[in-house]
mmCIF file of C-alpha atoms in Angstrom:
data_model
loop_
_atom_site.group_PDB
_atom_site.id
_atom_site.type_symbol
_atom_site.label_atom_id
_atom_site.label_comp_id
_atom_site.label_asym_id
_atom_site.label_seq_id
_atom_site.Cartn_x
_atom_site.Cartn_y
_atom_site.Cartn_z
ATOM 1 C CA GLY A 206 -32.456 -13.297 -18.411
ATOM 2 C CA GLY A 207 -29.420 -13.937 -16.729
ATOM 3 C CA THR A 208 -25.699 -15.055 -17.625
ATOM 4 C CA ASP A 209 -23.807 -18.335 -16.555
ATOM 5 C CA ALA A 210 -20.491 -15.756 -17.596
ATOM 6 C CA LYS A 211 -18.162 -16.130 -14.839
ATOM 7 C CA HIS A 212 -16.037 -12.393 -14.303
ATOM 8 C CA PRO A 213 -12.530 -12.651 -15.789
ATOM 9 C CA LEU A 214 -11.151 -11.389 -12.874
ATOM 10 C CA ALA A 215 -12.777 -15.133 -11.063
ATOM 11 C CA SER A 216 -10.346 -17.023 -12.428
ATOM 12 C CA LEU A 217 -7.412 -15.663 -10.746
ATOM 13 C CA ASN A 218 -5.970 -17.085 -7.474
ATOM 14 C CA LEU A 219 -5.577 -15.920 -4.511
ATOM 15 C CA ARG A 220 -1.406 -15.173 -5.000
ATOM 16 C CA GLN A 221 -2.894 -13.501 -7.591
ATOM 17 C CA LYS A 222 -4.975 -11.094 -5.919
ATOM 18 C CA ALA A 223 -3.183 -10.341 -3.855
ATOM 19 C CA SER A 224 -0.661 -9.749 -5.483
ATOM 20 C CA ILE A 225 -2.871 -7.083 -7.200
ATOM 21 C CA LEU A 226 -3.997 -5.301 -3.751
ATOM 22 C CA GLN A 227 0.049 -5.310 -3.922
ATOM 23 C CA CYS A 228 0.371 -4.017 -6.685
ATOM 24 C CA ILE A 229 -2.493 -1.413 -6.368
ATOM 25 C CA ALA A 230 -1.269 -0.158 -1.952
ATOM 26 C CA GLU A 231 2.088 0.711 -4.008
ATOM 27 C CA ILE A 232 0.552 2.670 -7.458
ATOM 28 C CA ASP A 233 -1.662 4.724 -3.882
ATOM 29 C CA LYS A 234 2.185 5.362 -2.513
ATOM 30 C CA ALA A 235 2.933 6.413 -5.913
ATOM 31 C CA LEU A 236 0.051 9.004 -6.729
ATOM 32 C CA ILE A 237 0.589 10.071 -3.277
ATOM 33 C CA ASP A 238 4.074 11.177 -4.307
ATOM 34 C CA GLY A 239 3.340 13.040 -6.676
ATOM 35 C CA ALA A 240 3.245 10.204 -9.655
ATOM 36 C CA ASP A 241 0.860 11.031 -12.522
ATOM 37 C CA GLY A 242 -2.322 9.085 -12.798
ATOM 38 C CA THR A 243 -2.816 7.980 -16.216
ATOM 39 C CA LEU A 244 0.266 6.286 -16.284
ATOM 40 C CA GLN A 245 -0.104 4.568 -12.906
ATOM 41 C CA LEU A 246 -3.813 2.603 -14.209
ATOM 42 C CA LEU A 247 -2.125 2.643 -17.677
ATOM 43 C CA SER A 248 0.673 0.459 -14.944
ATOM 44 C CA LEU A 249 -2.480 -1.156 -12.905
ATOM 45 C CA PHE A 250 -3.594 -2.531 -15.597
ATOM 46 C CA THR A 251 -0.802 -3.959 -17.987
ATOM 47 C CA TYR A 252 0.006 -5.638 -14.311
ATOM 48 C CA ILE A 253 -3.543 -6.947 -13.437
ATOM 49 C CA GLN A 254 -3.865 -8.363 -17.964
ATOM 50 C CA ARG A 255 -0.331 -9.895 -17.160
ATOM 51 C CA GLN A 256 -1.538 -11.313 -13.992
ATOM 52 C CA MET A 257 -4.680 -13.085 -15.891
ATOM 53 C CA GLN A 258 -2.810 -14.226 -18.867
ATOM 54 C CA THR A 259 0.234 -15.415 -16.554
ATOM 55 C CA GLU A 260 -0.171 -19.315 -14.565
ATOM 56 C CA GLY A 261 -0.480 -19.035 -11.361
ATOM 57 C CA GLY A 262 0.456 -15.475 -11.273
ATOM 58 C CA MET A 263 3.323 -13.124 -10.917
ATOM 59 C CA PRO A 264 5.904 -11.622 -8.818
ATOM 60 C CA PRO A 265 5.139 -8.666 -7.902
ATOM 61 C CA ARG A 266 6.367 -5.421 -9.316
ATOM 62 C CA PRO A 267 10.231 -4.816 -9.286
ATOM 63 C CA ASP A 268 9.260 -1.250 -10.370
ATOM 64 C CA LEU A 269 7.185 1.315 -10.646
ATOM 65 C CA ILE A 270 6.271 4.398 -12.909
ATOM 66 C CA THR A 271 7.502 7.524 -10.888
ATOM 67 C CA LEU A 272 6.538 10.411 -13.332
#
């Protein structure tokens, strides 16, 4: 049997999805520059969670963790 449950990310609007993709690109750049992968993943997951909790989305990330 299937389920009618929607994926949690399906509720995001296009602006939120684009903002998350921008965040992923910035994290990719940070990783190439030598940033810690674990911290970058935590940063990404936190950003996605905040996007999901904020009506209409949040502005792009102002900073990156570059440890």
